Each structure stands twice: as structure tokens, then as C-alpha cells.
Coordinates of C-alpha atoms and ligand atoms in Angstrom, one line a residue:
X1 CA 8.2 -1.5 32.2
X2 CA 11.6 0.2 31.1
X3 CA 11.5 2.1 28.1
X4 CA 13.9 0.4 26.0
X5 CA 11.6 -2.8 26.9
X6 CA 8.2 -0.5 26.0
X7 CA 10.0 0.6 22.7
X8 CA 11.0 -3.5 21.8
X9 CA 7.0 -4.3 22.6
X10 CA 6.2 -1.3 20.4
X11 CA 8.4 -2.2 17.2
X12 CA 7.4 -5.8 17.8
X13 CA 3.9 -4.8 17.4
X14 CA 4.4 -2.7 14.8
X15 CA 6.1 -4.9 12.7
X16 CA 3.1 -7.7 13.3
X17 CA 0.4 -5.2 12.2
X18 CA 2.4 -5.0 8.8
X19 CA 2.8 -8.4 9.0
X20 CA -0.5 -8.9 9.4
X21 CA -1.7 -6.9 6.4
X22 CA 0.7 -8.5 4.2
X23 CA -0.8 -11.9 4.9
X24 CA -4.8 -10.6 5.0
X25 CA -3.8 -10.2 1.5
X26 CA -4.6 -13.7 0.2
X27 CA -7.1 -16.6 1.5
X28 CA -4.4 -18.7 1.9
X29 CA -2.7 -16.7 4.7
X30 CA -5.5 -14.4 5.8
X31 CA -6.4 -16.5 8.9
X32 CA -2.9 -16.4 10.0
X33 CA -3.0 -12.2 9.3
X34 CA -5.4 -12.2 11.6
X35 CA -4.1 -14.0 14.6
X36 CA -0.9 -12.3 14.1
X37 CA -2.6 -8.5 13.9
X38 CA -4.3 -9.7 17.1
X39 CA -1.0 -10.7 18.5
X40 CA 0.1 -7.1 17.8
X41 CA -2.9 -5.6 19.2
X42 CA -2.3 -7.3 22.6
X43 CA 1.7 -6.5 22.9
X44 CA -0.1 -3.0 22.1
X45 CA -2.5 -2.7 24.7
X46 CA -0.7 -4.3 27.5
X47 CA 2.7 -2.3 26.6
X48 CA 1.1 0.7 27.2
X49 CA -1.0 -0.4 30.4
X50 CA 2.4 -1.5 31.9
X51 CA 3.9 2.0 31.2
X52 CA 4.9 3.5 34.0
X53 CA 2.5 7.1 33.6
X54 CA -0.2 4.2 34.2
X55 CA -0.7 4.4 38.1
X56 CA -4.5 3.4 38.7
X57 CA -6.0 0.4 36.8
X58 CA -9.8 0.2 38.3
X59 CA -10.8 2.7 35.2
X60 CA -9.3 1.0 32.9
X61 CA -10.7 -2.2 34.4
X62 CA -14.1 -1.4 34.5
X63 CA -13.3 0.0 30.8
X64 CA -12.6 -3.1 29.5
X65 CA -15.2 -5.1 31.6
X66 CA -17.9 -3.0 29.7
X67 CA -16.2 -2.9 26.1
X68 CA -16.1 -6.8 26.3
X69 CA -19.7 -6.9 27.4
X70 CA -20.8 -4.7 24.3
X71 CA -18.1 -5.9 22.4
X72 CA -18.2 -9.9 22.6
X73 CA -21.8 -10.5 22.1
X74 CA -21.9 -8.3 19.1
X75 CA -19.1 -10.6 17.4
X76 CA -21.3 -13.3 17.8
X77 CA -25.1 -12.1 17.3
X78 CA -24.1 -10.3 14.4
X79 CA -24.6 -12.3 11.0
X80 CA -22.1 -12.0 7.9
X81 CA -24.5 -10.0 6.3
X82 CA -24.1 -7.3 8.5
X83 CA -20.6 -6.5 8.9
X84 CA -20.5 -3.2 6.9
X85 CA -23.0 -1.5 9.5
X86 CA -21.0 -3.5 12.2
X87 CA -18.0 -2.4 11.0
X88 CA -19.5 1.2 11.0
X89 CA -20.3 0.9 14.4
X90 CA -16.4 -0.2 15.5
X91 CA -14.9 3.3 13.2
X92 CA -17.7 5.5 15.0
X93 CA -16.4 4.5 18.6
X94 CA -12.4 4.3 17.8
X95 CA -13.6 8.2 16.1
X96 CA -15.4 8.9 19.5
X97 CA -12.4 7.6 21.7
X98 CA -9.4 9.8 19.6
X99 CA -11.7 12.8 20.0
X100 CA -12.5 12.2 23.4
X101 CA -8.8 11.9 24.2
X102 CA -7.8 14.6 21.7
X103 CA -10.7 16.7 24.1
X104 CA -8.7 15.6 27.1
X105 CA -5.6 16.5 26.2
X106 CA -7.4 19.9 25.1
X107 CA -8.6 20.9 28.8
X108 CA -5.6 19.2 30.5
X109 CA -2.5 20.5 28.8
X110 CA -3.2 23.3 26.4
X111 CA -0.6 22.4 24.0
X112 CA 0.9 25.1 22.0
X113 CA 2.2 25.4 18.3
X114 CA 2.5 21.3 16.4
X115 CA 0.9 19.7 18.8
X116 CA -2.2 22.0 19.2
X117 CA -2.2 21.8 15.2
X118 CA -2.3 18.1 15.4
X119 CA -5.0 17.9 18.2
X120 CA -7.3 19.9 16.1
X121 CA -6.9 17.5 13.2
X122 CA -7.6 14.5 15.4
X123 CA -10.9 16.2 17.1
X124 CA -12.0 16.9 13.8
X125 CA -11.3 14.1 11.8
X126 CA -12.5 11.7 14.8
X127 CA -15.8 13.8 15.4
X128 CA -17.1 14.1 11.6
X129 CA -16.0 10.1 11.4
X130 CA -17.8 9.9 14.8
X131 CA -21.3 11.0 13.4
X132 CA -20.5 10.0 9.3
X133 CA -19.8 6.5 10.3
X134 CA -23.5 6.2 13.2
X135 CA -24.9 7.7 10.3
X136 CA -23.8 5.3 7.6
X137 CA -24.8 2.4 10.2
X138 CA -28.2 3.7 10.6
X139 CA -28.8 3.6 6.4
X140 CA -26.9 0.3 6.2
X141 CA -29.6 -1.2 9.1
X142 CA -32.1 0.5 7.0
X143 CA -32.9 2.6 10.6
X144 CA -32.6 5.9 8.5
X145 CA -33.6 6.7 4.9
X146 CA -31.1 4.6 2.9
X147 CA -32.3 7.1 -0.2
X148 CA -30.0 10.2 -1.0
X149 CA -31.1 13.5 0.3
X150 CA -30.0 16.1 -1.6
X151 CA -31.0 20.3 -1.8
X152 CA -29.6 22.9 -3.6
X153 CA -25.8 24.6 -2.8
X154 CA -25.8 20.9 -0.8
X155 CA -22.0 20.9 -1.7
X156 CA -21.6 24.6 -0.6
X157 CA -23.3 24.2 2.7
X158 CA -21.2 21.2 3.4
X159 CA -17.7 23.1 2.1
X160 CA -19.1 26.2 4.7
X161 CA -19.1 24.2 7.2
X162 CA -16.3 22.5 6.9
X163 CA -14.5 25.8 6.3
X164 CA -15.7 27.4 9.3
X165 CA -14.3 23.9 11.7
X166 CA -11.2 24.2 10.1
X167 CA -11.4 28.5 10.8
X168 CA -11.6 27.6 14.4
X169 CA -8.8 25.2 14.4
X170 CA -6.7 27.3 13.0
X171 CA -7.1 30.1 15.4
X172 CA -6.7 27.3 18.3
X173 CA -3.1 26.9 16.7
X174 CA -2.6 30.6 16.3
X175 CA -3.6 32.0 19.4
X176 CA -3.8 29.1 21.8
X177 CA -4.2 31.7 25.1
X178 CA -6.7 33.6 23.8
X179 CA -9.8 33.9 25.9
X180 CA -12.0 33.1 22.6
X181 CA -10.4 29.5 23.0
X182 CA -13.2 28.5 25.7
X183 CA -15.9 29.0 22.5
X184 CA -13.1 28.1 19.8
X185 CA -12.9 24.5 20.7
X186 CA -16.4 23.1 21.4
X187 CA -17.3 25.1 18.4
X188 CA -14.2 22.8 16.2
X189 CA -16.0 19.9 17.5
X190 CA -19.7 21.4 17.2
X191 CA -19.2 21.7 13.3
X192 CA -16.9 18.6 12.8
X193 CA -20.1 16.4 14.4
X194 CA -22.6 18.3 11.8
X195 CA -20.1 18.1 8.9
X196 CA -20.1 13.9 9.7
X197 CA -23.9 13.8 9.4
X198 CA -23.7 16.2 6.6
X199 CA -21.3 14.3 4.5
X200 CA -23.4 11.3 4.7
X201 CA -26.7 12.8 4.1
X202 CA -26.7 12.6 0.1
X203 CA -24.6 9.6 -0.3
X204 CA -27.4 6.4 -1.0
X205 CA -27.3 2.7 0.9
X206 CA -26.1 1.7 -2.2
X207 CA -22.4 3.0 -2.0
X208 CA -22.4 3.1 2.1
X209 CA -20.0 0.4 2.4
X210 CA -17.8 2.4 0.1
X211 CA -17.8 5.5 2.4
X212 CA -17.4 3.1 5.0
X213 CA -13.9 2.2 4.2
X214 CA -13.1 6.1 3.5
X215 CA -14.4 7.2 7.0
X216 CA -12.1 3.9 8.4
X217 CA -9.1 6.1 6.4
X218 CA -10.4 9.0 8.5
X219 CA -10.4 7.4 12.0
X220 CA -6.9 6.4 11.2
X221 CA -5.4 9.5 10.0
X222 CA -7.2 10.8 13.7
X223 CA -4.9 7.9 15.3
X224 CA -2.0 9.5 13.5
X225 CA -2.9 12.7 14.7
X226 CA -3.5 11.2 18.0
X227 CA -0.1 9.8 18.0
X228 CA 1.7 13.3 17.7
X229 CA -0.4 14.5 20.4
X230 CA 0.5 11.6 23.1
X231 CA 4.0 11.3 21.3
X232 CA 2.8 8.0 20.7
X233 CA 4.9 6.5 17.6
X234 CA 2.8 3.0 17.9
X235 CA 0.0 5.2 17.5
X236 CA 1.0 7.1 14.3
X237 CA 2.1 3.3 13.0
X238 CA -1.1 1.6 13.3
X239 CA -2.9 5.1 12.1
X240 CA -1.2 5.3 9.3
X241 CA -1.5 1.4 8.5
X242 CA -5.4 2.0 8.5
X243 CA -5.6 5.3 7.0
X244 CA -3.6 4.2 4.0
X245 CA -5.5 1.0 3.7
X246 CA -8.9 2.2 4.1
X247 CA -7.8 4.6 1.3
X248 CA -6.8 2.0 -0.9
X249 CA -9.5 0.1 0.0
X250 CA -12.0 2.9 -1.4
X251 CA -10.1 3.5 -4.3
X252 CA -10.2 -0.8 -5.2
X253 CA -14.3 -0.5 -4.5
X254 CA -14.9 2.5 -6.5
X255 CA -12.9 0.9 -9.2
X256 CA -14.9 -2.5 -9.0
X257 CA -18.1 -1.1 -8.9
X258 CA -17.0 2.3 -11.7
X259 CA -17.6 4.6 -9.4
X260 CA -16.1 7.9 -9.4
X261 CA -14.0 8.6 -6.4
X262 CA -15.0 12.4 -6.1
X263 CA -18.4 11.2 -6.1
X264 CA -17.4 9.1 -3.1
X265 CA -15.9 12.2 -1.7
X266 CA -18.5 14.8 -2.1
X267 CA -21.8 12.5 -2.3
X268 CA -24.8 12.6 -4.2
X269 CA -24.6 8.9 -5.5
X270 CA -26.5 6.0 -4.8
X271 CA -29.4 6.5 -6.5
X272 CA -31.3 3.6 -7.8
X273 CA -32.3 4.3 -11.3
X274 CA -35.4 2.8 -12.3
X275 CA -34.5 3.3 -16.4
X276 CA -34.0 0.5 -17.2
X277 CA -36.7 -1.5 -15.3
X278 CA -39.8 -2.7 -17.3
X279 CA -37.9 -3.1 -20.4
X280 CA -37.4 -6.7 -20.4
X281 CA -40.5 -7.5 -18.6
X282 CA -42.3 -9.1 -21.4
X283 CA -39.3 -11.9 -22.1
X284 CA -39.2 -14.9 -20.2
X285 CA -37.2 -17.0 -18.3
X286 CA -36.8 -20.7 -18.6
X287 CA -36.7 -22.4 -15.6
X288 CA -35.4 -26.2 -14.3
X289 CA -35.8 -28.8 -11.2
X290 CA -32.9 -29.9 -9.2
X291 CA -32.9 -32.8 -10.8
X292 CA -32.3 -31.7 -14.5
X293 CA -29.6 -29.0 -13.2
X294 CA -27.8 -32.0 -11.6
X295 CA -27.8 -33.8 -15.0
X296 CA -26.3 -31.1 -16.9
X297 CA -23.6 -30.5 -14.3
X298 CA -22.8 -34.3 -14.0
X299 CA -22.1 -34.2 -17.9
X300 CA -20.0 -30.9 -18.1
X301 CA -16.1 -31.0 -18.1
X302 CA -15.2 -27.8 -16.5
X303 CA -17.8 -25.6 -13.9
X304 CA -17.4 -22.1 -12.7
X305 CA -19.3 -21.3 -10.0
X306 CA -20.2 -17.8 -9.5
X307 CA -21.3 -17.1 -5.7
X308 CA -22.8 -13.6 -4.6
X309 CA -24.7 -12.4 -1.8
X310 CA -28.1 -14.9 -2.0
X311 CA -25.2 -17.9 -0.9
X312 CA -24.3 -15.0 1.9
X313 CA -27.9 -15.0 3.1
X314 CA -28.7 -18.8 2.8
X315 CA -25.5 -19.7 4.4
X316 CA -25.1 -21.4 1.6
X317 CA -21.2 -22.3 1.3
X318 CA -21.4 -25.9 3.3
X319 CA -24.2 -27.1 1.1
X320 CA -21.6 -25.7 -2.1
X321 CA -18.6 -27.2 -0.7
X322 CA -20.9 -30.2 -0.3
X323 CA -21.6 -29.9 -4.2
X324 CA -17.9 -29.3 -5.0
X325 CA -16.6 -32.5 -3.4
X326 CA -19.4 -34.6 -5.4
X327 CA -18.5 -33.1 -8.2
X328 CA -14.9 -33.0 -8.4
X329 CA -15.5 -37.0 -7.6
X330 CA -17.0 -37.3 -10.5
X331 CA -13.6 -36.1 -12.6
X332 CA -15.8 -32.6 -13.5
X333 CA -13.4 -29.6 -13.2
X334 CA -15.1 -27.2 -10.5
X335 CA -13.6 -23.7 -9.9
X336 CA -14.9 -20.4 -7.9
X337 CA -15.4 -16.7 -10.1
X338 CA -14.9 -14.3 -7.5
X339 CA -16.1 -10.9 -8.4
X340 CA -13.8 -8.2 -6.0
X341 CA -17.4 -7.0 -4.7
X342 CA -19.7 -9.6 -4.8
X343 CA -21.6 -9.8 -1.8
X344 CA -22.0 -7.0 0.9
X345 CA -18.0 -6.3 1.6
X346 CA -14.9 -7.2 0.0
X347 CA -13.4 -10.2 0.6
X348 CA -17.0 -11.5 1.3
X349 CA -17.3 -14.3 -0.7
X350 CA -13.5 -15.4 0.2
X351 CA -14.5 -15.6 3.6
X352 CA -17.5 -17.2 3.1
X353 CA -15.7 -19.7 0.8
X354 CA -13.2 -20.1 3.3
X355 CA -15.1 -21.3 6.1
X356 CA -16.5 -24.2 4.1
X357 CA -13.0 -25.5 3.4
X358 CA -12.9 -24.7 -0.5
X359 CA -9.4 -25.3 -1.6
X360 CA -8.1 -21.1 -2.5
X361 CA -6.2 -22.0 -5.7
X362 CA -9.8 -23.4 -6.6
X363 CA -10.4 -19.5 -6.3
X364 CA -10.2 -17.2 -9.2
X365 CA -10.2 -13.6 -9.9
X366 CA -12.4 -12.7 -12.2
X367 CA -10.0 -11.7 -15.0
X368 CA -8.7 -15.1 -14.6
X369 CA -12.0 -16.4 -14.6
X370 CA -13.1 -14.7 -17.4
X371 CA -11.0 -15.4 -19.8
X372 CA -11.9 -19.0 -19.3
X373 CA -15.1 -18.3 -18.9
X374 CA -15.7 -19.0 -22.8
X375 CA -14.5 -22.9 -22.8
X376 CA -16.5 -23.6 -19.0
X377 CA -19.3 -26.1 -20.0
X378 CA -21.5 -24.3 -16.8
X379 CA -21.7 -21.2 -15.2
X380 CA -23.3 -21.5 -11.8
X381 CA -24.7 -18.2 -10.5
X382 CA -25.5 -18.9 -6.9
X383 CA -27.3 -16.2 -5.4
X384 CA -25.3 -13.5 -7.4
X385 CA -26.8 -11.1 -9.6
X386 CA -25.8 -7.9 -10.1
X387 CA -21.6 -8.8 -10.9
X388 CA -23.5 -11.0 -13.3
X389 CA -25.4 -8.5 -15.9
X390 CA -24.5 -7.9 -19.2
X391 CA -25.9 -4.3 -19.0
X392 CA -22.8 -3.3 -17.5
X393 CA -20.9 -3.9 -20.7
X394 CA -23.3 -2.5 -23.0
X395 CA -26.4 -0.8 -21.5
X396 CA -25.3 3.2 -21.5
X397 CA -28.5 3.6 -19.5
X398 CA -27.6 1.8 -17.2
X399 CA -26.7 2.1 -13.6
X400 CA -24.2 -0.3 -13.2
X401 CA -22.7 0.5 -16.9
X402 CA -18.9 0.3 -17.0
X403 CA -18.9 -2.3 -13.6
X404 CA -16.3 -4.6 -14.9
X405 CA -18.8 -8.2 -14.4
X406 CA -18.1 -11.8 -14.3
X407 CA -18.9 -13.0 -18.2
X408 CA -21.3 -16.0 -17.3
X409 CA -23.0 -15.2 -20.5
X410 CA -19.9 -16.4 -22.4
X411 CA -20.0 -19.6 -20.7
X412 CA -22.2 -22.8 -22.9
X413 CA -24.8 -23.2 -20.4
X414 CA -25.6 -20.9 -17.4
X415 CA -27.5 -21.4 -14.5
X416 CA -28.8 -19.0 -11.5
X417 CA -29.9 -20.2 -8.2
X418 CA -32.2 -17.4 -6.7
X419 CA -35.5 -17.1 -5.4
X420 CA -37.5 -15.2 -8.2
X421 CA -36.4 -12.7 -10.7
X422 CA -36.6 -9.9 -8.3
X423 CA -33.6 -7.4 -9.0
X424 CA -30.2 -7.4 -6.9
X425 CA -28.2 -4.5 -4.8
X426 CA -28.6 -1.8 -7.9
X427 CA -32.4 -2.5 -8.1
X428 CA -32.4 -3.1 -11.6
X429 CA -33.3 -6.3 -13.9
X430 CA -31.2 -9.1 -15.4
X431 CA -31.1 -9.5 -19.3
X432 CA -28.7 -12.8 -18.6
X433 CA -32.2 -14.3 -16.8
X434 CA -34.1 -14.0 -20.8
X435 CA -31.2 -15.8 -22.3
X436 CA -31.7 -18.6 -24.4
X437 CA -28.9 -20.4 -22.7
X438 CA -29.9 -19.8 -19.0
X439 CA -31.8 -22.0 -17.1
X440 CA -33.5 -20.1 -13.8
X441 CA -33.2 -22.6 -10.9
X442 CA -36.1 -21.0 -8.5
X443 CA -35.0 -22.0 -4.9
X444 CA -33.8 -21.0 -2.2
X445 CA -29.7 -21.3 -2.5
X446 CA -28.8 -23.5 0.5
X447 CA -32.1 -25.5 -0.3
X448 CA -31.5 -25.8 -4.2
X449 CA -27.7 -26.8 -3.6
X450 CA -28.5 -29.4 -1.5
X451 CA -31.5 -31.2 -3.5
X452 CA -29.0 -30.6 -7.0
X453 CA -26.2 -32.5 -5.2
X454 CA -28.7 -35.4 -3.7
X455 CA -29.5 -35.8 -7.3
X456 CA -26.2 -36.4 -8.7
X457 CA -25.8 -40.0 -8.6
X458 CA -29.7 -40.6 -10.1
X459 CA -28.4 -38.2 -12.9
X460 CA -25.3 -39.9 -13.3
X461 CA -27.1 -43.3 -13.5
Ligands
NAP501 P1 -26.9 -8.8 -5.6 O1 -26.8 -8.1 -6.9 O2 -27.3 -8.0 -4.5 O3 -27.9 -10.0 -5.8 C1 -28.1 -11.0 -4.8 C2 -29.3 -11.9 -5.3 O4 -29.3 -12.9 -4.3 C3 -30.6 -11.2 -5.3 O5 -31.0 -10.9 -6.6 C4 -31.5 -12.2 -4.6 O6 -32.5 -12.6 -5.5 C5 -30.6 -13.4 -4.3 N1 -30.9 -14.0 -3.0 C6 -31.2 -13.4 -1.8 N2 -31.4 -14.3 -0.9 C7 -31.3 -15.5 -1.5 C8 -31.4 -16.8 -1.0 N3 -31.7 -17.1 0.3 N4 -31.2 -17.9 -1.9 C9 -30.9 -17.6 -3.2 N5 -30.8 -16.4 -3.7 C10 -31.0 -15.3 -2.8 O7 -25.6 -9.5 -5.2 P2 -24.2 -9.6 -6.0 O8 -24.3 -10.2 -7.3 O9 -23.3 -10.4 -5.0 O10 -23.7 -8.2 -6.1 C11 -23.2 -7.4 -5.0 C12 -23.8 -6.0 -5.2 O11 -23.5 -5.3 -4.0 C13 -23.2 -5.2 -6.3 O12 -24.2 -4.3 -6.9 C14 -22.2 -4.4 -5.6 O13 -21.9 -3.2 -6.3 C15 -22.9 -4.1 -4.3 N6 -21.9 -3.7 -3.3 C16 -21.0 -4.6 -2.9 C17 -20.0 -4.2 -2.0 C18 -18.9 -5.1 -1.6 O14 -17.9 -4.6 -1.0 N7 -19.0 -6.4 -1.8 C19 -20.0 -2.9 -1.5 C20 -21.0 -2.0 -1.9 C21 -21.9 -2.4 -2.8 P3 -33.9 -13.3 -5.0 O15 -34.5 -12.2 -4.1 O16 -34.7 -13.5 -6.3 O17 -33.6 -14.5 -4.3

């Protein structure tokens, strides 16, 4: 391929993977963001296979051939649920590829001067992402400890260690012929693997898909590194694309769930404090059949419906879609609260929503949602519980205190779908179960849906 022609394929796919982001934005475009990112991705790949430095394909072949086999069925076995860990996975072998080339480069050219400064930064940035992100996996799948470890001087140790990686790549960049370079560089990439297991080791399953989206801004700032090193200016694009979003992406989770980005950065967070457990246990909950929930929807004038992780598990979103359409037949005004991290990963609930067909502008933000939350005749918690609790606006002692929630409590009537009272994702109880306006709807959520909506026309009747 010329190189005028390579450069055209290049800016083309650059300016679909911005494209692309722009349009993930929304539910209404996000399906076309992705075909058009994946677009980009494949002028990207085969751009650079046809490049004319590309003289042997059988490698590259039998690369692919065993990427797809790990790849493809992973796509399909893996459920919803899952994606974080899944997601983990994908950083820890795009990390593993930019060192590995980064190392390649190392042993083959011996750059000098920028470029050994940016090989450095990509070997360290893709080996501690490498490790951080197997690591995260492992407490997301519950395969490791999900609870924090922490010691004493954990933050020193870590900053030692990171000092000393950083030591060596310097003197790589200084002194690039010096004999001490043979020790120097699997010493960069010795510490940076540690520092990536390190980094993860006090941060608790509760805030992994958080540090998830951090080490995705570390594999791409490796890309970018990558980039200078290959002169690759696709490279430094894309890297830059998914460092900056990944970024963002931390700072919109910290902010949704009031966390504290240092805390994100430097670890020790997580924990699941029991405090406030056992303080409501002596209240009770008031519960209702299918067939009295169907009733009081069938009468109500406007519905939100509040879906969290429960309608994730149950696969839920047909059977609500299901509920929706009888509904809305009926003249009752239904619309969707979406908390920003409801679920397991943002954008959860949208996709879930998504899939079954929901109209988006039926789709609100929560501050939309809540501040109509006050005149909705029904708030319908399926399967959410946490983004639900009042605690968070009043409860100091609480864990999840200062998490901006959806206001169901504000609604006239509210009503949760779940299984028991058992606690959600922070481990702790649900004063909004005790209310004297909520009626607990025991079930599972697909199940529950299902019989409320089969009940409609008896309750209409
Ligand atoms: P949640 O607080 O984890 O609660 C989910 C509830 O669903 C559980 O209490 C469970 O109760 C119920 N459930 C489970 N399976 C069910 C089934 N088959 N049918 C009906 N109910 C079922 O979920 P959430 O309200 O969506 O809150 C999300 C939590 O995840 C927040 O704490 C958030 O900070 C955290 N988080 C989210 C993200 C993100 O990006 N979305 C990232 C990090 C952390 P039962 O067992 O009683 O059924």
C-alpha cells in the first residue's frame, strides 16, 4: 500500500474512532458508535498489515486464528454480569501486547534519547496495567480475596517501588550503552509487574470496576507511548482516545458513587462497613402478591421504574418491556430512572434497556427523574437497591453517604421487586424497605414482572 494511501486509511480511521465515541454517548446512537468504531478498527488493522515493512503473514495468521479462538467464544459465554472482569481481562492483554512490543523494540533497536524515554513509559505503564488489571479480574470473579489487604507504610512500599522502576527507566534514557542496561530493563519491567499487583492489593471488589476504567486510561497512554516508539500516529490517536476516556470515565464513577479520586489512585477503599447493619433489623417490611402490585399500577397516572442489577441477573428487561407496553396501553405514563451506576458498569442498565426495545427518550437521568420523582404515583424498584437508599442523603455513618441516589422515597407509593431483604453491592441495609409507603414484592424479578403484567387486565376489571 503507498503511503499517501496508508496515511488516508489512517486519518479515515482516526476520525471514525472519534466518531464513534461521539455517538457511544447516547442510547439513541450508541449502536451505530459501535459499528462505526469497529469500522475504524478494521481500516486500522488491515492498513497496517498491508504496509509494506509487513513481508511474512503466517505469524500474524496463526495470531489471529488463536485470538479469535479465545476471543469469539468469550463474547458469547460471557454473561452481562460479567463484563467488568471481562473487560479486565481485554486491558490486561492489550497491556501485555504494548509491553511485549515495547520489549521487542528494546532488544531489536536500542533506541536512544525520546524514543528510549517513551519505550520505558510504555513497558511500564503496560506491565503494572498487565498485572493490576489480572489482578482486578481475579477479585471481580471472586478467584482472589475481593477484601482489601492492607499493612502498615502500604503507601510507602508501593511509592518505593514505583520509584525504583521509574530509577531504572531513567538511567535506560540516560545511558542507553551502558553495560548495566542488560539488568536495567528486565529490572523496569520486574518492578512495573509487582507495582500492578501492588496497586490492586488494598483496593476492595467493591470499587474494582472503578480501577478498572483507570488501568483502561493506563493501557492507552502505553498505546500512546507505543505510538512514539513505532512512529505510529494512528497509534498515539486511538491511545490517547482511550486514555482520556478511561480517565473521564473514573472521574464520572467516582463522582456517582462519592468516592474520592485519590482514594482511587492510591487504594485502601472498598471496605464494607458493617455500621450500620442491625440497626433497622427489628422494623418490618410490608409485603404484596403480583396481583395487588398490578392493581395499584393499573390505577396510577405516571410510573417511574427504577431498574438495577437484580433486572441484570434475572434478565429481566423482556419481561419489563413486556410490562411497559401493557401499561402504556392502558393510557398510564411509564418512564425509566437511570442511576449513572446502577448495575455492575456504566451504561449497564442502558444497554440492558436497550436490548428490549424501550423507547430512549422513555429514559431519564436521574436528576431528571428526580425532580419528578415527587408527582409519580409509583416508583418501581426492580432489582435495584443500593442507588435507592435514603442513607445516602442522611446517614453520616454510612458507607454509601453523599452517593447522589434515585429519590424513590419521594414518590406516593413505592415498590421493590427483589428476592429477600438481603443487602445490595455496599453490603448494607435498606431503610426505604421499613417504609410505610413501600410495598416489598418478594420474587424473583423476571418471575415477578411477568405474573404482575398477566394480572393487569383482572386488576383492571
Ligand atoms: P445492588 O445495590 O447491588 O442491589 C441489587 C439487588 O438486586 C440486590 O439487593 C438483590 O437482592 C437483587 N437481586 C439480585 N438478583 C435478583 C433477581 N434474580 N431478582 C430480583 N432481584 C434480584 O444494585 P444497584 O442498586 O443496581 O446498585 C449498584 C451498586 O453497584 C452500587 O452500590 C454501585 O456503587 C455499585 N457499583 C456500580 C458500578 C457501575 O459502574 N454500575 C461500578 C462499581 C460499583 P436479593 O438478593 O434480595 O434479590
Amino acid at each position: 500500500m503507498s503511503s499517501q494511501l496508508l496515511s488516508l486509511t489512517y486519518i479515515a480511521a482516526a476520525a471514525l474512532f472519534i466518531l464513534s465515541l461521539k455517538w457511544l454517548n447516547t442510547p439513541a446512537t450508541a449502536r451505530r458508535g459501535v459499528w462505526v468504531g469497529e469500522i475504524g478498527m478494521l481500516l486500522a488493522v488491515v492498513g497496517t498489515l498491508l504496509r509494506h515493512e509487513v513481508v511474512e503473514y503466517q505469524w500474524i495468521l496463526a495470531a489471529i486464528f488463536l485470538g479469535s479462538a479465545v476471543g469469539v467464544p468469550l463474547a458469547y459465554l460471557m454473561p452481562m454480569t460479567a463484563v467488568p472482569q471481562r473487560t479486565a481481562l481485554s486491558h490486561a492483554f492489550g497491556a501485555l501486547a504494548a509491553a511485549l512490543v515495547g520489549a521487542a523494540e528494546f532488544y531489536r533497536e536500542r533506541p536512544h534519547g525520546f524514543a528510549m524515554g517513551a519505550l520505558t513509559i510504555e513497558v511500564l505503564l503496560g506491565s503494572l496495567t498487565f498485572t493490576g488489571s489480572l489482578m482486578a479480574a481475579g477479585k471481580l470473579q471472586e478467584i482472589l480475596p475481593t477484601r482489601p489487604i492492607t499493612y502498615r507504610n502500604q503507601n510507602v512500599v508501593n511509592l518505593v517501588i514505583l520509584a525504583a522502576a521509574v530509577a531504572c527507566a531513567v538511567m535506560l534514557v540516560v545511558s542507553p550503552a551502558s553495560p548495566a542496561t542488560a539488568w536495567l530493563f528486565p529490572a523496569l519491567v520486574g518492578l512495573a509487574l509487582v507495582f500492578g499487583v501492588m496497586l490492586i492489593v488494598p483496593i476492595g471488589g467493591a470499587d474494582m470496576p472503578t480501577v478498572i476504567s483507570l488501568l483502561n486510561s493506563y493501557a492507552g497512554m502505553s498505546a500512546v507511548a507505543m505510538g512514539f516508539v513505532l512512529n505510529n500516529k494512528l497509534l498515539m490517536i486511538a491511545g490517547a482516545l482511550d486514555g482520556s476516556s478511561g480517565f473521564i470515565l473514573s472521574i464520572i464513577m467516582c463522582r456517582a458513587m462519592n468516592r474520592s479520586f485519590t482514594n482511587v489512585l492510591f487504594g485502601a477503599f472498598g471496605q464494607v462497613q458493617p455500621a450500620a447493619a442491625g440497626a433497622v433489623e427489628q422494623r418490618t417490611a410490608r409485603s404484596a402478591t403480583p396481583e395487588e402490585a398490578a392493581a395499584i399500577l393499573d390505577a396510577a397516572r405516571l410510573v417511574f421504574v427504577v431498574p438495577g442489577y437484580g433486572m441484570a441477573v434475572a434478565q429481566a428487561q423482556h419481561k419489563v418491556r413486556d410490562l411497559y407496553e401493557a401499561l402504556t396501553r392502558r393510557g398510564v405514563d411509564v418512564r425509566f430512572a437511570i442511576h449513572p451506576v446502577a448495575g455492575r458498569m456504566p451504561g449497564h442498565m442502558n444497554v440492558l434497556l436497550a436490548e428490549a426495545d424501550i423507547p430512549y427518550d422513555k429514559l431519564l437521568e436521574m436528576e431528571d427523574s428526580n425532580s419528578e420523582m415527587p408527582q409519580a404515583d409509583v416508583a418501581l424498584v426492580i432489582g435495584a437497591n443500593d442507588v435507592t437508599n435514603p442513607a445516602a442523603r442522611h446517614d453520616h455513618s454510612s458507607p454509601i453517604y453523599g452517593m447522589p441516589i434515585i429519590d424513590v422515597d419521594k414518590a406516593h407509593t413505592v415498590m421493590v421487586i427483589k428476592r429477600s431483604l438481603s443487602p445490595g453491592f455496599a453490603g448494607i441495609d435498606n431503610e426505604l424497605y421499613y417504609m410505610d409507603k413501600t410495598m416489598m414484592l418478594f420474587g424473583d424479578a423476571k418471575a415477578f414482572v411477568s405474573a404482575m403484567t398477566k394480572e393487569l387486565p383482572a386488576a383492571a376489571a
